[in-house]
Tab-separated table of C-alpha atoms in Angstrom:
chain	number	residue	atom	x	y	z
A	42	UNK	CA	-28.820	194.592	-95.066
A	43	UNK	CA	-31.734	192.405	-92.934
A	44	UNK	CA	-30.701	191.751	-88.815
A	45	UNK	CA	-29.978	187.726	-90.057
A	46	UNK	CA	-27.633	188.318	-92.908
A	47	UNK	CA	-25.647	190.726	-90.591
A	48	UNK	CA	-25.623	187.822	-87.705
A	49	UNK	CA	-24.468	185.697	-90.236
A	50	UNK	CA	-21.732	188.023	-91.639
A	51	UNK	CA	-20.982	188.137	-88.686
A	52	UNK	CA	-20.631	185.195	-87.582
A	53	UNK	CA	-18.140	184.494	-90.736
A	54	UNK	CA	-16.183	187.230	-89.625
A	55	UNK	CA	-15.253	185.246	-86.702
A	56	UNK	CA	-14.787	182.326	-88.135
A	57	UNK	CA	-12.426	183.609	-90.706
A	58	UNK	CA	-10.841	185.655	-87.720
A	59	UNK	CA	-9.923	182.379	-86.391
A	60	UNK	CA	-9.025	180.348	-89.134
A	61	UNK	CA	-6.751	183.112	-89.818
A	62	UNK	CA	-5.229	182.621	-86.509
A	63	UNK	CA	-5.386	178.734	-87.017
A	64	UNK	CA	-3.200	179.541	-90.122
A	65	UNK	CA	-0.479	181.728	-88.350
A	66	UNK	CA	-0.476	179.168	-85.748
A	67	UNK	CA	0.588	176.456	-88.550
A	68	UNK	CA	3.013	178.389	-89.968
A	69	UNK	CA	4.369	178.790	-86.680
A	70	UNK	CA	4.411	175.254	-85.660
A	71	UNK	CA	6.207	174.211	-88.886
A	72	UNK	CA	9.455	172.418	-87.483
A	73	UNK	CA	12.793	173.890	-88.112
A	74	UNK	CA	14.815	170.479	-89.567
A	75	UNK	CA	14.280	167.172	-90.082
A	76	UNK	CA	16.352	163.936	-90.965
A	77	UNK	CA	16.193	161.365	-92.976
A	78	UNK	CA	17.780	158.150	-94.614
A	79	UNK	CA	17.493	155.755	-97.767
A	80	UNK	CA	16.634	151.915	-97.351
A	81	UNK	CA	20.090	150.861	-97.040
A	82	UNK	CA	21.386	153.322	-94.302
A	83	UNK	CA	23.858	154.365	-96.957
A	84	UNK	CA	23.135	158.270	-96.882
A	85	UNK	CA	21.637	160.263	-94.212
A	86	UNK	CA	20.087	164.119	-95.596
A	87	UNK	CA	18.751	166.504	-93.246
A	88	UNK	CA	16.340	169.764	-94.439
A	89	UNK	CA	15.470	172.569	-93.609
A	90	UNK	CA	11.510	173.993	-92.485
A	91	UNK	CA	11.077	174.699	-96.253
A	92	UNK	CA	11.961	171.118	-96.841
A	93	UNK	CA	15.827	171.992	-98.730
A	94	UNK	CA	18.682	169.954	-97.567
A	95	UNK	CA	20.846	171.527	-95.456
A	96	UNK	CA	23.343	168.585	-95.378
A	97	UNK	CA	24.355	165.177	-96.994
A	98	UNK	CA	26.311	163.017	-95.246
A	99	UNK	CA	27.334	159.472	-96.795
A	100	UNK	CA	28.116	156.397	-94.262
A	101	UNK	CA	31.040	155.538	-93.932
A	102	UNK	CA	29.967	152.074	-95.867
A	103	UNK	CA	28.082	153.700	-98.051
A	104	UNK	CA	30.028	151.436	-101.238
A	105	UNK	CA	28.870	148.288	-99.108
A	106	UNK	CA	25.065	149.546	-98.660
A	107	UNK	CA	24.530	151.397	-102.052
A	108	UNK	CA	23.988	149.439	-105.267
A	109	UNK	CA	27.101	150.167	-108.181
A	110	UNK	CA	26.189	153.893	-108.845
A	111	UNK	CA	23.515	154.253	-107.054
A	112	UNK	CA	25.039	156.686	-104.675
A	113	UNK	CA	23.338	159.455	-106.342
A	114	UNK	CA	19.606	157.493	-105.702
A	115	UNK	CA	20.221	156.842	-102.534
A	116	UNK	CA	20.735	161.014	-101.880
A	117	UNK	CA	17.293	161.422	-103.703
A	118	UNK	CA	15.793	159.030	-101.343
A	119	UNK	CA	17.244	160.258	-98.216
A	120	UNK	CA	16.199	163.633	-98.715
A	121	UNK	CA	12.447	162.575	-100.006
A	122	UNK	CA	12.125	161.007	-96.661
A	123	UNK	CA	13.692	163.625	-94.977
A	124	UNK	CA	11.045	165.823	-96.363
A	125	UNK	CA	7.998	163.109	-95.616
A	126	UNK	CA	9.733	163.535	-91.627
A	127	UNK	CA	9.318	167.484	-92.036
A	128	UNK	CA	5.437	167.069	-92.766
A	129	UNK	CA	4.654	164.322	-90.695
A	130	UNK	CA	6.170	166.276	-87.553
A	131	UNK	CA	4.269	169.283	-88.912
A	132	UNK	CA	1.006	167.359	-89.392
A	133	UNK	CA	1.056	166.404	-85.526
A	134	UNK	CA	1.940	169.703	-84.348
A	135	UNK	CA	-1.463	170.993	-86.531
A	136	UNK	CA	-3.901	173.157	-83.888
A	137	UNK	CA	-7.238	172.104	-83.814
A	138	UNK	CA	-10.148	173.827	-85.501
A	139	UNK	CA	-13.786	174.384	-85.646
A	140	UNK	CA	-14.236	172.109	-88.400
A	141	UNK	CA	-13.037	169.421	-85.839
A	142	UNK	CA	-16.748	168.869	-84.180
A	143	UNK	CA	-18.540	167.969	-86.918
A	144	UNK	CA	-18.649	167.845	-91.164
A	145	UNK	CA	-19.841	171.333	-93.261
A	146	UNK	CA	-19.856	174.250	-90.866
A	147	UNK	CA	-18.964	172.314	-87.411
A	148	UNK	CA	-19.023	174.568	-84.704
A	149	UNK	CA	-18.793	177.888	-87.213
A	150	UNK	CA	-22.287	179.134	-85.243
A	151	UNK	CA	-20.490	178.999	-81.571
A	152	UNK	CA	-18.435	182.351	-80.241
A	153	UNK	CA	-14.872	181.643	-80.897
A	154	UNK	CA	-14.067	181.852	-77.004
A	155	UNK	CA	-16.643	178.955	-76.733
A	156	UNK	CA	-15.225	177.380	-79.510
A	157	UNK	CA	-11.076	177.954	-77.899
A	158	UNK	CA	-12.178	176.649	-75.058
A	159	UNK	CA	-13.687	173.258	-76.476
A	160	UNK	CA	-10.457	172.276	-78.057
A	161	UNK	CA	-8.735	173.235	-75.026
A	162	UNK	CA	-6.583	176.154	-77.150
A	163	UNK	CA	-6.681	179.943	-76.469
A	164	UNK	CA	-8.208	182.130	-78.879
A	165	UNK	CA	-6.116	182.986	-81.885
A	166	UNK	CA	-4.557	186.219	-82.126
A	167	UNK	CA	-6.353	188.209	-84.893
A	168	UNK	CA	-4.093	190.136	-87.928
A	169	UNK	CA	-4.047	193.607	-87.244
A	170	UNK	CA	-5.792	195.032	-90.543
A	171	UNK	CA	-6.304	198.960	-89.046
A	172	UNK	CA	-4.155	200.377	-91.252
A	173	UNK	CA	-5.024	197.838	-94.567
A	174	UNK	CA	-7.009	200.124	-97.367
A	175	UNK	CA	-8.906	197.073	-99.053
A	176	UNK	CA	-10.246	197.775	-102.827
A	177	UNK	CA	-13.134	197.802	-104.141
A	178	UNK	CA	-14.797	194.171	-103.632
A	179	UNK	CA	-14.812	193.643	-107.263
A	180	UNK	CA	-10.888	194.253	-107.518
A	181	UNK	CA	-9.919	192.083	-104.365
A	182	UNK	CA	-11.957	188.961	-106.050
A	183	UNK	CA	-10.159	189.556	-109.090
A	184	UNK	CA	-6.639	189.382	-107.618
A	185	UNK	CA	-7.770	186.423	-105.690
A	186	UNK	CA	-8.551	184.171	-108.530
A	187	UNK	CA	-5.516	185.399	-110.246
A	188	UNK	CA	-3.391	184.598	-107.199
A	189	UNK	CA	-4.885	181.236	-107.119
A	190	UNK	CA	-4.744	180.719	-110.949
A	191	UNK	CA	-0.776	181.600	-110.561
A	192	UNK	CA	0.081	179.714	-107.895
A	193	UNK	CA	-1.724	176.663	-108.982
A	194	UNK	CA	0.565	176.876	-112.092
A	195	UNK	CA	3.477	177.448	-109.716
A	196	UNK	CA	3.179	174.034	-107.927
A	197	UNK	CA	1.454	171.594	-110.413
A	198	UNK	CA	3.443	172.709	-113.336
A	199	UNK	CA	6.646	173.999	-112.858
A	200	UNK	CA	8.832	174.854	-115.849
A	201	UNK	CA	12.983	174.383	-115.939
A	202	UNK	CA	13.100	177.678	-114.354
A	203	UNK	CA	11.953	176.494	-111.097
A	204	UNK	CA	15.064	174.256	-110.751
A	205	UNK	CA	18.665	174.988	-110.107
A	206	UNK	CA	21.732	173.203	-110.505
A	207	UNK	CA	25.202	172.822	-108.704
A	208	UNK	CA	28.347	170.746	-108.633
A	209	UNK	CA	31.551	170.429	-106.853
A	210	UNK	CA	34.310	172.345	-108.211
A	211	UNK	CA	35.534	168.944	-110.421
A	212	UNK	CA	32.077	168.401	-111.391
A	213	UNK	CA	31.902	164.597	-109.987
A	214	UNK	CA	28.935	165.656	-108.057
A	215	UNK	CA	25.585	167.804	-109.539
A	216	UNK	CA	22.552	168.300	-106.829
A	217	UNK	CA	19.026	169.733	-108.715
A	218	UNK	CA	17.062	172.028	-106.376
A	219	UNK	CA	13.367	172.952	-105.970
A	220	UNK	CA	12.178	176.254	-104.002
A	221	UNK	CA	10.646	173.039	-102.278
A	222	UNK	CA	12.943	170.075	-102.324
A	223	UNK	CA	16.044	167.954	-103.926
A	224	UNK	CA	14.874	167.248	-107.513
A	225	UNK	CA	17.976	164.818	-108.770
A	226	UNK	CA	21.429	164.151	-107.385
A	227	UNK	CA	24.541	162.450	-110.334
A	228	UNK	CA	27.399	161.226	-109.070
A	229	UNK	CA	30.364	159.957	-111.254
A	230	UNK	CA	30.120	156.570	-110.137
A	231	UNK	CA	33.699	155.489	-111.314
A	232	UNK	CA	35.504	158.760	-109.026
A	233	UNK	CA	32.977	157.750	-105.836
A	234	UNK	CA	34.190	154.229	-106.008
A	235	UNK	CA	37.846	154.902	-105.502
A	236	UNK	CA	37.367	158.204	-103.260
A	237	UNK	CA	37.497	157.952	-99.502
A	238	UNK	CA	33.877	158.868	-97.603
A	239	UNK	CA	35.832	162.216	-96.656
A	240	UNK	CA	36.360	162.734	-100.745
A	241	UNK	CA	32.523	161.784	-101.101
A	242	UNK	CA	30.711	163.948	-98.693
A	243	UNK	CA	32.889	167.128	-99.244
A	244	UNK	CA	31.821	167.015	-103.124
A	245	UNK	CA	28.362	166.494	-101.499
A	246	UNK	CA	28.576	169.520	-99.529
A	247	UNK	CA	30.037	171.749	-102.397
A	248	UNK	CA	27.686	170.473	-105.249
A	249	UNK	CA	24.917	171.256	-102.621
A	250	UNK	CA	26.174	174.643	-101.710
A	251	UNK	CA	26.623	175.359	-105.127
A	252	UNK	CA	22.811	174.414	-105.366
A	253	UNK	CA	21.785	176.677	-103.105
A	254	UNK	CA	23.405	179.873	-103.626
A	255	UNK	CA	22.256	179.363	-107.062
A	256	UNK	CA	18.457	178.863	-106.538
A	257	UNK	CA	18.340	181.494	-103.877
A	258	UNK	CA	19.574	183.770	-107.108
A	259	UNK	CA	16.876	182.260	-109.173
A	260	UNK	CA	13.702	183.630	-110.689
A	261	UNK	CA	11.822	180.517	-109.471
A	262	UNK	CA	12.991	181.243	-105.971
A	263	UNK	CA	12.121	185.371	-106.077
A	264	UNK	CA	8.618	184.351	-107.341
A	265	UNK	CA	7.901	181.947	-105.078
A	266	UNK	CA	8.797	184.850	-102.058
A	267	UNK	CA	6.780	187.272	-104.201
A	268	UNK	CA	3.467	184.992	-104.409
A	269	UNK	CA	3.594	184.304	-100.781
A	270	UNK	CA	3.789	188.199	-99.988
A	271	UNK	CA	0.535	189.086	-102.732
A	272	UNK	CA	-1.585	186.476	-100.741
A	273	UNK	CA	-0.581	187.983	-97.618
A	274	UNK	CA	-1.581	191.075	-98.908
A	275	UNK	CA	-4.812	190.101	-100.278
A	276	UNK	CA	-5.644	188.209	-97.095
A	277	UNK	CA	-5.701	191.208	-94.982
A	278	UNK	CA	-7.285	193.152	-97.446
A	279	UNK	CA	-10.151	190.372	-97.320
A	280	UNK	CA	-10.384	190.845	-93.523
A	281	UNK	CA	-10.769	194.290	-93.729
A	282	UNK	CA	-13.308	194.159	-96.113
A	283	UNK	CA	-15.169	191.521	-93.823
A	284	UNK	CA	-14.595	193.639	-90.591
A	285	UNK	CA	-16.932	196.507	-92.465
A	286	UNK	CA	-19.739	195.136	-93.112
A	287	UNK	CA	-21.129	198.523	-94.939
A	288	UNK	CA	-19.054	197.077	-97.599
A	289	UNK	CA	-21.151	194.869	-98.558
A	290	UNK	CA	-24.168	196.979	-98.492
A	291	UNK	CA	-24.489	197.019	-102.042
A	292	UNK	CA	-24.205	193.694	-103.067
């Protein structure tokens, strides 16, 4: 392996040392709630970091805001915007990067102190990879793809498994769950126009509940935790690959 190649490699290494960090740092930023409400003020949902409503709270003139039977849209609206507040707060909170100076490589060339300093944030904390055995190169770039491939398929195209129902215990109220967000909310629009708000938002709270507890049982939900851990995996065994550079010696 020539002097330049190795200065480059190098170089890469600690770029990808602190994008790595740049990543942690985003996950770490990611707010813990948000709030939102539809058009008409009539329902107010607030979700979780992983963008799931927590709660769902109908005004107390909801019937007087919401079209006839469109309780159950307005939910679906609160909670999308809800979820819009969760990434816009997140977006903000984003840490600046090397890619920030300029287009293509940016400031990839520059030490990463150098480059810290410039945005004005310390230098990333890199994964500790000592104890990572990484496989042969030819392995790890296989699992990548594969990763990729199946969580590509995970988020563009997800199948009825991914979803999960629940409903109050009269069944007047059925919320539709994502690992990700509030798919659909149907609500008997005869029962919610002669029940009191207090009637209303404690079939909310079961049916949502109910939601819940039965997506964190899901396959959907197990995968989703189990594709998160392999590209954790494979990401330090790509660092540890990239911190030996006699790896790469016969490539």
């Amino acid at each position: 392996m020539d002097n330049v190649f190795r200065q480059e490699l190098e170089q890469f290494q600690s770029y990808t040392a602190e994008l790595q960090g740049m990543i942690s740092g985003l996950q770490g930023s990611r707010p813990e709630r948000a709030e939102g409400t539809d058009a008409q003020g009539a329902v107010r949902v607030r979700v979780d970091g992983d963008g799931l409503p927590q709660d769902i709270t109908a005004a107390s003139d909801w019937g007087k805001r919401c079209r006839s039977g469109g309780l159950g849209m307005a939910v679906v609206e609160a909670a999308h915007n809800a979820h819009s507040e969760l990434m816009d707060t997140w977006s903000q909170g984003f840490p600046s990067g090397p890619w920030d100076a300029s287009p293509g490589r940016g400031n990839m060339g520059a030490a990463p102190a150098l480059r810290a300093e410039a945005h004005g944030t310390p230098v990333p904390e890199e994964r500790d990879t000592r104890y990572v055995i990484s496989r042969p190169l030819d392995q790890l770039v296989e699992d990548v793809i594969s990763s990729l491939s199946a969580a590509n398929s995970f988020e563009i195209a997800p199948d009825e498994a991914a979803q999960a129902s629940g409903s109050d215990p009269a069944s007047r109220v059925t919320v539709t769950l994502t690992p990700a967000s509030l798919a659909s909310c149907d609500v008997d629009a005869s029962w919610a126009a002669k029940a009191s708000v207090t009637q209303v938002n404690r079939a909310l709270g079961e049916a949502l509940a109910d939601a819940r507890s039965a997506l964190a049982r899901s396959s959907a939900s197990e995968r989703a935790k189990g594709e998160e851990q392999k590209a954790d995996g494979l990401f330090d065994e790509a660092m540890a690959a990239l911190r030996d550079p006699s790896r790469l010696n016969n490539l």
